[in-house]
mmCIF file of C-alpha atoms and ligand atoms in Angstrom:
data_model
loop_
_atom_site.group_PDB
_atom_site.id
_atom_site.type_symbol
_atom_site.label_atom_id
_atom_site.label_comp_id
_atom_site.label_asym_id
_atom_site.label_seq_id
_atom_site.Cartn_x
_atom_site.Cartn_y
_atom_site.Cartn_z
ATOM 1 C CA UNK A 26 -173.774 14.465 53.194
ATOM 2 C CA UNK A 27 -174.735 10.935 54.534
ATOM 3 C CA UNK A 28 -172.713 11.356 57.440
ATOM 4 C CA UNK A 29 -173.985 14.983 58.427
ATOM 5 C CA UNK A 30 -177.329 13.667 57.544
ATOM 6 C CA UNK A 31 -176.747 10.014 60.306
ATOM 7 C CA UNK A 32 -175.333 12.421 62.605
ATOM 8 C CA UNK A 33 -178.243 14.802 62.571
ATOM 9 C CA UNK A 34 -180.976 11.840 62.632
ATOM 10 C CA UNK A 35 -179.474 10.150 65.436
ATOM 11 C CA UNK A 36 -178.987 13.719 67.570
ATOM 12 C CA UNK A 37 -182.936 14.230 66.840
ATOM 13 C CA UNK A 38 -182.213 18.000 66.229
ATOM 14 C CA UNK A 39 -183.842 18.910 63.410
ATOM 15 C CA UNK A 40 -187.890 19.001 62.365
ATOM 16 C CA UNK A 41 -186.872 19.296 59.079
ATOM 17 C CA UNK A 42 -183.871 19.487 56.822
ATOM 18 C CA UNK A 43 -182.694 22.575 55.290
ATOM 19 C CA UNK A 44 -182.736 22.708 51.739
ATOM 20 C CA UNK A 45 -179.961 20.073 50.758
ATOM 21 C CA UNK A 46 -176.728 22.163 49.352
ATOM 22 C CA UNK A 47 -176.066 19.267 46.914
ATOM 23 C CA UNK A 48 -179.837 18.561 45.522
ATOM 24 C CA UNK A 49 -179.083 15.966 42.908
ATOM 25 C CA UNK A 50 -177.083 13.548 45.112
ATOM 26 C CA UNK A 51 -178.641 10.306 45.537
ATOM 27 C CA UNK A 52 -177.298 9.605 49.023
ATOM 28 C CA UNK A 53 -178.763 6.241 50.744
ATOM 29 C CA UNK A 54 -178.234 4.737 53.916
ATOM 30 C CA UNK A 55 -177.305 1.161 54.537
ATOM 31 C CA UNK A 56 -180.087 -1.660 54.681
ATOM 32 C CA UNK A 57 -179.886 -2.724 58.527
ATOM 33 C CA UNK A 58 -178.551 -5.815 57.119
ATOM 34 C CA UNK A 59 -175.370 -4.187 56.712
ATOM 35 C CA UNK A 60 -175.843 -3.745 52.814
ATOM 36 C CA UNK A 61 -174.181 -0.528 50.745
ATOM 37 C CA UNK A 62 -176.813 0.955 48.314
ATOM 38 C CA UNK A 63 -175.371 1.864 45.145
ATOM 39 C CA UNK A 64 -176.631 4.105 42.465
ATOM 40 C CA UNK A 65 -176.300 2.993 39.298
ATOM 41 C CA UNK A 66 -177.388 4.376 35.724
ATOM 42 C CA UNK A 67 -176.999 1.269 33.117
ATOM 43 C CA UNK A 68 -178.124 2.713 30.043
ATOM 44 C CA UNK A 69 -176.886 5.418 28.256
ATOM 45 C CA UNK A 70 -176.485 6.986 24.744
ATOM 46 C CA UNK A 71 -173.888 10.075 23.518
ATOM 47 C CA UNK A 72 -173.187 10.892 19.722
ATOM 48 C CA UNK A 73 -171.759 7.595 19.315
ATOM 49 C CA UNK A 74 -174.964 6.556 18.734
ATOM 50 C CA UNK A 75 -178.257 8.472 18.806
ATOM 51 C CA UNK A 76 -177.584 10.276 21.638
ATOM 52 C CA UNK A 77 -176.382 14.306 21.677
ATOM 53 C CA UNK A 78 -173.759 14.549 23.489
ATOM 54 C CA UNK A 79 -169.976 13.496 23.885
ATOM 55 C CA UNK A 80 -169.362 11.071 25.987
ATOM 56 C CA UNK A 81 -167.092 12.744 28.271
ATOM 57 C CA UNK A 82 -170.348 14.571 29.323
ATOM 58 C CA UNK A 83 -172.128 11.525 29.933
ATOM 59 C CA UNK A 84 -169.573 10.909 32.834
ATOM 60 C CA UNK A 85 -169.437 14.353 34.443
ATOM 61 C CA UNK A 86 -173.654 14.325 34.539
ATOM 62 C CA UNK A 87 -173.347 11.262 36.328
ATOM 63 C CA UNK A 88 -170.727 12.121 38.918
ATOM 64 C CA UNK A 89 -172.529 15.424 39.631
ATOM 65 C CA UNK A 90 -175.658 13.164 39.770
ATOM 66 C CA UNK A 91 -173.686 10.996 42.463
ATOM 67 C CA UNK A 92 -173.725 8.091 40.597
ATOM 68 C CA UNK A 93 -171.387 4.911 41.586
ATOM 69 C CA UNK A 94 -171.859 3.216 38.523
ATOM 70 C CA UNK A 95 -172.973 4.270 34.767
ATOM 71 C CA UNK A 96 -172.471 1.880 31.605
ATOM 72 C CA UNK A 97 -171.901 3.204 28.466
ATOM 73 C CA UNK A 98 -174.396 1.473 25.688
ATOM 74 C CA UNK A 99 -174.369 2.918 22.345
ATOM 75 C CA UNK A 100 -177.003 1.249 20.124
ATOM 76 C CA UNK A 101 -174.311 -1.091 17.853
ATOM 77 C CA UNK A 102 -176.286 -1.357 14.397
ATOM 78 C CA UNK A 103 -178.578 2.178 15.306
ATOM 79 C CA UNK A 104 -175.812 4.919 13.860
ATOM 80 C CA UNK A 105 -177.641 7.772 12.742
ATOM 81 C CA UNK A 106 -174.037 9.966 13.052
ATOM 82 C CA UNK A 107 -172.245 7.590 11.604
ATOM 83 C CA UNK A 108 -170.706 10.297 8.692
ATOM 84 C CA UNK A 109 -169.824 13.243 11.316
ATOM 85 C CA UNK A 110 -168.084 10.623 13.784
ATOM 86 C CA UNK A 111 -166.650 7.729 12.178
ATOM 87 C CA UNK A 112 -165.755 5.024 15.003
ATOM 88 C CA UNK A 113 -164.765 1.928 14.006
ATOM 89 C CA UNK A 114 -163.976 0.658 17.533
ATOM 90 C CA UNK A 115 -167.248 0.779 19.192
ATOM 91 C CA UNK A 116 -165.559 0.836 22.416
ATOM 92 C CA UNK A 117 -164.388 4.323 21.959
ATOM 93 C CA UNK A 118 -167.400 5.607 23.612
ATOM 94 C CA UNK A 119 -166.406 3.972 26.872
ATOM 95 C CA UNK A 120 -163.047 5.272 26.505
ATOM 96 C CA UNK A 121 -163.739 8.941 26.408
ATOM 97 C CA UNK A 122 -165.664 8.367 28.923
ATOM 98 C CA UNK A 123 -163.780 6.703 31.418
ATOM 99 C CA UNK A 124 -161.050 9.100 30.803
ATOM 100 C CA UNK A 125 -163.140 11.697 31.570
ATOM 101 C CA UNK A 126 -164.204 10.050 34.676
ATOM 102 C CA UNK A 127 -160.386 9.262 36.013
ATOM 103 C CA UNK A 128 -159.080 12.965 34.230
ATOM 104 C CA UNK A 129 -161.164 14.425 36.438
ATOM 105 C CA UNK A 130 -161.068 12.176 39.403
ATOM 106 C CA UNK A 131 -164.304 11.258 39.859
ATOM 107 C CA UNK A 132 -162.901 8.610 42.457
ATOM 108 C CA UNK A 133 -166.346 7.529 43.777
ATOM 109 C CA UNK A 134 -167.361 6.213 39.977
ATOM 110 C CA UNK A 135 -167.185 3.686 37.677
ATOM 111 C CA UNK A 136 -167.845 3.418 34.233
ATOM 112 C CA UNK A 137 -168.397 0.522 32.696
ATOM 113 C CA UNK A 138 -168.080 -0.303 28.607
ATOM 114 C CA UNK A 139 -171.714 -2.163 27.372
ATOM 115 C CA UNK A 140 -173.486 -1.867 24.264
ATOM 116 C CA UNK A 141 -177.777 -2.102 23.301
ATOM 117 C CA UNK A 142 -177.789 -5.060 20.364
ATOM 118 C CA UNK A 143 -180.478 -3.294 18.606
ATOM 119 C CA UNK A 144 -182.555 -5.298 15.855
ATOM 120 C CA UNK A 145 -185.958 -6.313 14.892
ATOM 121 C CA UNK A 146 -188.597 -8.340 16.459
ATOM 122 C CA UNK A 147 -188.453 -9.834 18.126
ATOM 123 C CA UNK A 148 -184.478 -9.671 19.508
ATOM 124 C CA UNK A 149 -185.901 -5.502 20.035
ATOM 125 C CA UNK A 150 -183.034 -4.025 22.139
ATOM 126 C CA UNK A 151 -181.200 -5.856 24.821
ATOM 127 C CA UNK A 152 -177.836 -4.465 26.801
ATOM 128 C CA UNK A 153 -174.784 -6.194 27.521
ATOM 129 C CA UNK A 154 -172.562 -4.247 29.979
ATOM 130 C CA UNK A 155 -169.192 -5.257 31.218
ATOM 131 C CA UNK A 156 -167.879 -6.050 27.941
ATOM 132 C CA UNK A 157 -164.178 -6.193 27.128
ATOM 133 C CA UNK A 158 -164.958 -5.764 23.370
ATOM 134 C CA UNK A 159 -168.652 -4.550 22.056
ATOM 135 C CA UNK A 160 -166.905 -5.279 18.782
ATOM 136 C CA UNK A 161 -167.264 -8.644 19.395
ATOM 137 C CA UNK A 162 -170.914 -8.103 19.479
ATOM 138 C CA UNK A 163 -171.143 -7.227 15.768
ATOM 139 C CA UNK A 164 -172.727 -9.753 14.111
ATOM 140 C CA UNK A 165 -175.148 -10.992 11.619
ATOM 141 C CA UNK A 166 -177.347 -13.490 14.180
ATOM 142 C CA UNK A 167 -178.415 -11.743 17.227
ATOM 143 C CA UNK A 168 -178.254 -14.609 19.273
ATOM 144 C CA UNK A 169 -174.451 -15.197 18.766
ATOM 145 C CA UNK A 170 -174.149 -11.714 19.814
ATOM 146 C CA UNK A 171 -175.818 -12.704 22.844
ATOM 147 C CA UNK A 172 -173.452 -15.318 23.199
ATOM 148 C CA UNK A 173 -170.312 -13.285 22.068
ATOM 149 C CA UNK A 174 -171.983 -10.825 25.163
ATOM 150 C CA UNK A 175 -171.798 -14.041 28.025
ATOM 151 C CA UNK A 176 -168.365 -15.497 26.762
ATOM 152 C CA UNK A 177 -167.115 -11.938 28.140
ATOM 153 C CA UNK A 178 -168.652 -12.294 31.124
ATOM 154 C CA UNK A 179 -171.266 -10.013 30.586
ATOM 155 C CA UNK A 180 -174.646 -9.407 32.481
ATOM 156 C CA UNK A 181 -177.486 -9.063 30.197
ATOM 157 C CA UNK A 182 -180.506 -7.498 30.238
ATOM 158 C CA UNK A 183 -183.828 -6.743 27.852
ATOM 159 C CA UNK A 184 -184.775 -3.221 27.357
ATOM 160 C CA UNK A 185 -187.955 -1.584 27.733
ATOM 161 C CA UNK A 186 -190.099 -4.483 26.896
ATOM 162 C CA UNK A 187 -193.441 -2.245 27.197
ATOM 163 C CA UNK A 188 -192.121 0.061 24.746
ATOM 164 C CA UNK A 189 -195.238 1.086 22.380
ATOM 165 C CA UNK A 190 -193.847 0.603 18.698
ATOM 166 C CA UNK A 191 -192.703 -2.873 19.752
ATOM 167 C CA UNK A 192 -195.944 -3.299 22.190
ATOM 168 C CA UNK A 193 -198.834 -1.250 21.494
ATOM 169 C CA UNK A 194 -201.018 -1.935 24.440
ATOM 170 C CA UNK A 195 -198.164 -0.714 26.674
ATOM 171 C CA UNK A 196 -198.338 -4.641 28.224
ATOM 172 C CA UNK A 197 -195.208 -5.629 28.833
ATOM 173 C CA UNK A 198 -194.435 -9.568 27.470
ATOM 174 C CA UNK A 199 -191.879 -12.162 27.309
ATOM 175 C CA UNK A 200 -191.542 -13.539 23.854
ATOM 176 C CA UNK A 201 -191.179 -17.424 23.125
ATOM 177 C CA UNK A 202 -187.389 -15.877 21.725
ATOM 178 C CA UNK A 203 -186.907 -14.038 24.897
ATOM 179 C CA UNK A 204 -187.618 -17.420 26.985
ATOM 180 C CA UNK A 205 -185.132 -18.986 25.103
ATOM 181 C CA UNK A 206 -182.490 -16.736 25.981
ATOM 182 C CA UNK A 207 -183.342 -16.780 29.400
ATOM 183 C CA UNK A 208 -183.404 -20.712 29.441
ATOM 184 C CA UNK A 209 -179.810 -20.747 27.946
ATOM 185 C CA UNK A 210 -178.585 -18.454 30.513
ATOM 186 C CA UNK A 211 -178.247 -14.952 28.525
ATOM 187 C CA UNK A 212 -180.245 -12.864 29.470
ATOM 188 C CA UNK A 213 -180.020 -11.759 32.870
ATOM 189 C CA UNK A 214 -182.393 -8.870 33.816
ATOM 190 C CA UNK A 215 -185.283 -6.902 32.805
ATOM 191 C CA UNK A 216 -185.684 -2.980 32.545
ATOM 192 C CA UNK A 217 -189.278 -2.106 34.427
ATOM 193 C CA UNK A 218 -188.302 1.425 34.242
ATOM 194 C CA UNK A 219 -187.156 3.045 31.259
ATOM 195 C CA UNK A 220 -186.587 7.054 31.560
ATOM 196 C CA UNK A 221 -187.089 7.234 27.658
ATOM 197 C CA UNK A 222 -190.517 6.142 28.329
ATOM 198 C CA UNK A 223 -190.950 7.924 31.157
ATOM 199 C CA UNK A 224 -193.106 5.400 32.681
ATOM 200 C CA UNK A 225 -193.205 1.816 34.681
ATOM 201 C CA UNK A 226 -194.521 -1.238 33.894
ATOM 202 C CA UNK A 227 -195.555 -3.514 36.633
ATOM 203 C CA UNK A 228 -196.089 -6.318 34.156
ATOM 204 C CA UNK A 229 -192.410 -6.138 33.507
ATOM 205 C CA UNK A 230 -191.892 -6.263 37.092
ATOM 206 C CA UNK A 231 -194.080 -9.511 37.732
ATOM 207 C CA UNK A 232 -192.436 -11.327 34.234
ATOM 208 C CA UNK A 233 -189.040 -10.288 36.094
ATOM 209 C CA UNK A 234 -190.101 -11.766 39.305
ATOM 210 C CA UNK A 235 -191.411 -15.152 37.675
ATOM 211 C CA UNK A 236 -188.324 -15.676 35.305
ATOM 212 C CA UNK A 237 -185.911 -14.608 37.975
ATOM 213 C CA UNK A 238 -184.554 -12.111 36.229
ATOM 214 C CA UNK A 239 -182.739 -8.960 37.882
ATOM 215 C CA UNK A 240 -185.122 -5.889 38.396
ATOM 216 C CA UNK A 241 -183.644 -2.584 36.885
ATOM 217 C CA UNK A 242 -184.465 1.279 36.133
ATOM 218 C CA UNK A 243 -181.941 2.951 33.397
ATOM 219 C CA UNK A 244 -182.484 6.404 32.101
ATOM 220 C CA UNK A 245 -181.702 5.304 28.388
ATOM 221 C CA UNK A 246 -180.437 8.850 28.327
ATOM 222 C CA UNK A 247 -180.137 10.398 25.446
ATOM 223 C CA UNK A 248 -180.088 13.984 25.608
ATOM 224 C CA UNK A 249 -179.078 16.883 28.964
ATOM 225 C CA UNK A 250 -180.183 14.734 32.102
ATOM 226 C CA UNK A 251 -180.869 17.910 34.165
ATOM 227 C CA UNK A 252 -183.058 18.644 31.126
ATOM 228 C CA UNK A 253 -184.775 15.563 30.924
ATOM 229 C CA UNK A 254 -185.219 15.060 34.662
ATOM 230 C CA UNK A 255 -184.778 18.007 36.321
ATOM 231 C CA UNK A 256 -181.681 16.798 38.243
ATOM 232 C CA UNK A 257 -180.726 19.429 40.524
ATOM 233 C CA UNK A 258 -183.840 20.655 40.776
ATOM 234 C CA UNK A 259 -185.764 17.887 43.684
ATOM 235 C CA UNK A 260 -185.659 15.635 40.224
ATOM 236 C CA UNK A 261 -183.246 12.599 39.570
ATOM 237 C CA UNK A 262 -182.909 10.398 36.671
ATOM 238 C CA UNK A 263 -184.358 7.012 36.531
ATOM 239 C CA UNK A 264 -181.815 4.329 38.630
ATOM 240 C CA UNK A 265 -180.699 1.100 39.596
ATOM 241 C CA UNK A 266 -180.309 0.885 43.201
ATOM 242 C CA UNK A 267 -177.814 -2.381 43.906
ATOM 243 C CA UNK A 268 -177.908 -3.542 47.837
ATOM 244 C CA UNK A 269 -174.265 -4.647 47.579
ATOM 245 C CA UNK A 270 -172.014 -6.298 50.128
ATOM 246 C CA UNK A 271 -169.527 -3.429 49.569
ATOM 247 C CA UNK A 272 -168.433 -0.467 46.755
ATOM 248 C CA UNK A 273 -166.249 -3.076 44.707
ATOM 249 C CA UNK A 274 -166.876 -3.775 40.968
ATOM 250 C CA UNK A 275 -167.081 -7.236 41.883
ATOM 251 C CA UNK A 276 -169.735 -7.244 44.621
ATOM 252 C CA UNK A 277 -171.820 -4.953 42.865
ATOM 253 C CA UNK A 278 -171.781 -7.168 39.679
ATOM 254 C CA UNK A 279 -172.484 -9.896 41.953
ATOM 255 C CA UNK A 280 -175.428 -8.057 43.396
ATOM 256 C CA UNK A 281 -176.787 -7.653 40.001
ATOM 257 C CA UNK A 282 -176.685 -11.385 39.084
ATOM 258 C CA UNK A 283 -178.238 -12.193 42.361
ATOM 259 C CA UNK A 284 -181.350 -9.806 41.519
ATOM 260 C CA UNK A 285 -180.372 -7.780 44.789
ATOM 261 C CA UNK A 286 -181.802 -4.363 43.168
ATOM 262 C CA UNK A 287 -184.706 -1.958 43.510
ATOM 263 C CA UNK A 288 -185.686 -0.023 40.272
ATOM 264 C CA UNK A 289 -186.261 3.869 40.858
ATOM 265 C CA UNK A 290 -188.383 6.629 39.095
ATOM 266 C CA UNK A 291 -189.629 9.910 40.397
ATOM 267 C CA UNK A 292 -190.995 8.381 43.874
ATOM 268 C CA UNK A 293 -191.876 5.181 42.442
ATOM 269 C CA UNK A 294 -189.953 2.152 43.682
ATOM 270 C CA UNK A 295 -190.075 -1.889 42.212
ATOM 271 C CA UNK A 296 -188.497 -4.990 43.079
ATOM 272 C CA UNK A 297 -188.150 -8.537 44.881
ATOM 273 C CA UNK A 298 -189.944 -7.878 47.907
ATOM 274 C CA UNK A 299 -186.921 -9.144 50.163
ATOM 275 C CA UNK A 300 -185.066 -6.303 48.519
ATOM 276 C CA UNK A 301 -187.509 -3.978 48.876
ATOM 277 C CA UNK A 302 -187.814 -4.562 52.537
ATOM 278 C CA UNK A 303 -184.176 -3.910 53.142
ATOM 279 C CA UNK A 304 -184.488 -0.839 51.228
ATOM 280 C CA UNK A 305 -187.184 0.299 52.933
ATOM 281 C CA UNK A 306 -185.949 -0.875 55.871
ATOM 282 C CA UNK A 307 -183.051 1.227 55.437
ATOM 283 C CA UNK A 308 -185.059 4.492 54.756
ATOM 284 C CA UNK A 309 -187.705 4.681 57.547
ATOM 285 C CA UNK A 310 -187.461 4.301 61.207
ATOM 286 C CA UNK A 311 -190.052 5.329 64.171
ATOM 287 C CA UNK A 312 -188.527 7.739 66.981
ATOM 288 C CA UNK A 313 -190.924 7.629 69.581
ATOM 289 C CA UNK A 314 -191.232 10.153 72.595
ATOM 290 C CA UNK A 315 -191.767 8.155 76.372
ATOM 291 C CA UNK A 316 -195.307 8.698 77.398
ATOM 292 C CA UNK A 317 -196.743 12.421 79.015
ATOM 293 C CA UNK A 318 -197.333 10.831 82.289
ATOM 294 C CA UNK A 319 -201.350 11.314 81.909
ATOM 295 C CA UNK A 320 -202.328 10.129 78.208
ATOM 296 C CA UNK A 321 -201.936 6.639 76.239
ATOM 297 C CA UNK A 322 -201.566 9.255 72.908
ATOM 298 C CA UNK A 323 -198.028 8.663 72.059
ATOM 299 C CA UNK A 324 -196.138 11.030 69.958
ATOM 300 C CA UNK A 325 -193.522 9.385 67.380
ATOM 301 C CA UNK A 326 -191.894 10.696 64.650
ATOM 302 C CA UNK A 327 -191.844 8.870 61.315
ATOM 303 C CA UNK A 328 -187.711 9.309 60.232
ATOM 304 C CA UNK A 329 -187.188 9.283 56.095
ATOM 305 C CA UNK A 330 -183.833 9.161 55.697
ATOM 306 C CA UNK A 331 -183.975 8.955 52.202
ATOM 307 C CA UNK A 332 -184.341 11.353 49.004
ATOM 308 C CA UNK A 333 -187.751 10.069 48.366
ATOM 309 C CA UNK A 334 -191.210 11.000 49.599
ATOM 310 C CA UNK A 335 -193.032 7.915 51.096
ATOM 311 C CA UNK A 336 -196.644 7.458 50.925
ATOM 312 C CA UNK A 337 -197.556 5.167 53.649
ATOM 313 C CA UNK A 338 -200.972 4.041 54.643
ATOM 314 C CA UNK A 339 -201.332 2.712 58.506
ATOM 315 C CA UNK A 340 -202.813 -0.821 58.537
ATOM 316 C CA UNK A 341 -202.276 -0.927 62.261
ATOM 317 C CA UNK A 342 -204.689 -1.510 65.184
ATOM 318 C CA UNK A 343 -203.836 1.774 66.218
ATOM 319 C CA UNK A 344 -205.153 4.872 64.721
ATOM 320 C CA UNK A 345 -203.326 8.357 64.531
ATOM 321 C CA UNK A 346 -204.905 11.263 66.631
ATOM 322 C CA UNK A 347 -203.661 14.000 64.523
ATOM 323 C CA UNK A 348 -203.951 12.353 60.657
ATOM 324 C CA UNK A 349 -205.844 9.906 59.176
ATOM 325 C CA UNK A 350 -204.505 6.235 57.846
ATOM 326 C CA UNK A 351 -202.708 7.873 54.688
ATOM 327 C CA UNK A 352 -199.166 9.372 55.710
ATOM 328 C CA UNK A 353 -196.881 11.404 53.856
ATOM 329 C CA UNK A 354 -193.438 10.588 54.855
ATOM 330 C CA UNK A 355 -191.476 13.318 52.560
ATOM 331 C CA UNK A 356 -187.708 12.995 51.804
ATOM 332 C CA UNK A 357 -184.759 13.496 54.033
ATOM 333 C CA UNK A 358 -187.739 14.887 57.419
ATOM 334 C CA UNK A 359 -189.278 13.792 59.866
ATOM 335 C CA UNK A 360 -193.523 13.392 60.128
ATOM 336 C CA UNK A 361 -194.753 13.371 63.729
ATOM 337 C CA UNK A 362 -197.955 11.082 63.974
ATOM 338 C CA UNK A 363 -199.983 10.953 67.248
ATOM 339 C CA UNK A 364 -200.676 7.027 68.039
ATOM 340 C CA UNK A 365 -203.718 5.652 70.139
ATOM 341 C CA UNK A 366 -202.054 3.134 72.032
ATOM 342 C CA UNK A 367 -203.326 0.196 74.003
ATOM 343 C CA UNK A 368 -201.950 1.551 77.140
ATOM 344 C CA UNK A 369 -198.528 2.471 78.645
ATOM 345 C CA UNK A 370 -195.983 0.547 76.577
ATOM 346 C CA UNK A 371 -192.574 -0.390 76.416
ATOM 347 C CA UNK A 372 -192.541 -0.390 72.211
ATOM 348 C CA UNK A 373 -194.371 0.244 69.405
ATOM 349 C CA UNK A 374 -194.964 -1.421 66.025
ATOM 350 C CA UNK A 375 -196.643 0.231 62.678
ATOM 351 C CA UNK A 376 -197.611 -1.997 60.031
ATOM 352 C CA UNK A 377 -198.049 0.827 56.758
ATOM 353 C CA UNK A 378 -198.542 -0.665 53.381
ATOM 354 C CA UNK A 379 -196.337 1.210 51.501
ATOM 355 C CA UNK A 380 -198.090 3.149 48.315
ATOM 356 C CA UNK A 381 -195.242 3.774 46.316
ATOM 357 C CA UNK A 382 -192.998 0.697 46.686
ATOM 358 C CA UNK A 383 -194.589 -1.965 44.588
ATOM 359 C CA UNK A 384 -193.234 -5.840 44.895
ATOM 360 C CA UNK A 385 -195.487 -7.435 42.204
ATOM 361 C CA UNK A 386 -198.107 -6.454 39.677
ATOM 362 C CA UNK A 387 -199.836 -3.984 41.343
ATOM 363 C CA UNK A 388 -198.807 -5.707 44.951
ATOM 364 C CA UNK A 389 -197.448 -2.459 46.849
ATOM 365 C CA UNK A 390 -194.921 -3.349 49.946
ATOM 366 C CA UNK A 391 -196.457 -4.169 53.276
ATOM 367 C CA UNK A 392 -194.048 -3.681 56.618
ATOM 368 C CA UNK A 393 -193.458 -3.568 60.321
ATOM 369 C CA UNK A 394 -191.359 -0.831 61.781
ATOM 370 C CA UNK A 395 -190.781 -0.985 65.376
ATOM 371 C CA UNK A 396 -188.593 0.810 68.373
ATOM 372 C CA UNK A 397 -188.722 0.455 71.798
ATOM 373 C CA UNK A 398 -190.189 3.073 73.519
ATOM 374 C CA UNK A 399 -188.466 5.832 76.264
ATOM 375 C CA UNK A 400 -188.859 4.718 79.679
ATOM 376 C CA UNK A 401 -189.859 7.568 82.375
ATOM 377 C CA UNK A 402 -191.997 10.933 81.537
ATOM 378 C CA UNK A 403 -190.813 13.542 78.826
HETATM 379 ZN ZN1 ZN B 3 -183.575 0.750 23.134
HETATM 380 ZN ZN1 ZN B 4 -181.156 2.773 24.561
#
């Protein structure tokens, strides 16, 4: 799909896509910095925990949803089927999974074993994921869980912090336990998007920014995802998207400690603004037309190469002769705007803020996109 869709974007042939075959994948092209964008779903509940399905489900729903990485994390001390499905080894969950996923050759993903420490104020729920043993996380203090979690290796991150029974003002906070962890190195990242919630929280997103911590989305899925978030349908479950170096396990763990993410819900995006840029950066491009010969009105389409609808607003000098200063850039098309110019030029720059893509508390992305512009008369 990416390739027919590069192919197609760079011929120019097409106003707008035909309905996508494959709905629910969650193609991206590269940042122009060279970066692979990898979707990844890091939370996730079956029956081995309070979730409804068998894990070997969990993996085919995230193939079909074209998913390069999804972690397994049953809630450890939260077993409500505990009786029906006895599992001693709380790594079995992984397992079915990943024999599912390698079964059924799902080459293109990975699944990787975690776990949600689940306990009281205010611990609340925090992930591990790329354990070796989540039994090793069963213990009485959560903190030395914590600990068992980072002598594996693992990258660690605090779950839905604006979660109303543990916050009832939906404002997201760091507690003076929470600072702690981060001081001693464990905890890693912070979820700003929770599908369980349904719902953001740009506080997360600033507290994430200020502590360093890595900026994620997770569905926390519990039940059908199609069900949930109409997957298949123009919907998609809440992501991580990791700019990675390449597809590896390694790189795209490394990506994660190095906060190289942007967080994804509906057509909401957050994160670090650097990252955001690439993303961006990655998704839209202008394809001008060369000038008529007798007007300074330039015609340029506004690419979106990517499975989200943009809302841009045009900050420019120039103003559009056939819109106003709010654009709708819609997924995988192309939006023709009509730019005043200055003259005859040989390029063109844009500066849109960009509605939807927000890189601090209620701070949405600002950027430049530029092309040179088509010598001689159309
Ligand atoms: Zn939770
Ligand atoms: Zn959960």
């Amino acid at each position: 799909m990416k390739t027919k869709l590069t192919s197609a974007l760079l011929a120019g042939t097409f106003l707008t896509l035909p309905a996508l075959a494959h709905e629910r994948a969650v193609d991206f092209p590269d940042t122009p910095d060279g970066r692979v964008v990898l979707a990844a779903d890091l939370h996730t509940h079956s029956v081995f925990s309070d979730g409804e399905v068998w894990p070997s489900l969990r993996a085919a729903e995230a193939h079909r949803d074209g998913l390069e990485f999804m972690a397994v994390t049953e809630h450890l001390e939260h077993q409500p089927h505990k009786a029906d499905i006895p599992h001693p080894d709380r790594n079995r969950s992984y397992e079915i999974a990943s024999e599912k996923a390698s079964k059924a050759e799902y080459d293109d993903l990975m699944i990787i074993n975690g776990a949600e420490v689940t306990r009281g104020p205010p611990h609340g729920h925090i992930n591990a994921i790329f354990l070796k043993d989540a039994n090793a996380l069963l213990v009485d203090d959560p903190k030395d869980a914590m600990k068992a979690a980072r002598a594996q290796g693992a990258f660690v991150f605090l779950n839905h912090p604006n979660w109303l029974p543990q916050s009832p003002d939906g404002i997201a906070r760091l507690t003076d336990y929470h600072k702690d962890l981060i001081k001693e190195g464990l905890l890693q990242g912070l979820e700003v998007i929770n599908g369980t919630l349904d719902g953001h929280s740009e506080h997360a997103l600033q507290i994430a920014l200020d502590n360093h911590l890595t900026v994620l989305g997770t569905s926390d899925i519990h039940g059908l995802v199609d069900w949930t978030h109409n997957a298949g349908t123009g919907g998609h479950r809440p992501m991580t998207l990791v700019l990675s170096k390449d597809r590896s396990q390694a790189a795209f763990k490394q990506a994660l400690l190095d906060g190289n993410t942007v967080a994804w819900s509906h057509n909401d995006l957050l994160g670090r603004e650097d990252n955001m840029k690439a993303f961006v950066g990655g998704c839209l491009s202008l394809v001008p037309e060369a000038f008529d010969g007798k007007y300074t009105v330039l015609n340029v389409d506004i690419v979106n190469a990517c499975p989200i609808d943009f809302t841009l607003i045009n900050m420019s000098d120039e103003t559009f002769q056939n819109t106003g200063d709010a654009v709708y850039a819609k997924r995988e098309s192309r939006t023709p705007v009509a730019v005043r110019m200055k003259g005859i030029e040989a390029d063109i720059a844009l500066k849109f803020e960009v509605a939807n893509a927000q890189v601090g508390f209620r701070t949405p992305l600002v950027m430049e996109l530029r092309s040179l512009i088509p010598a001689g008369e159309k």
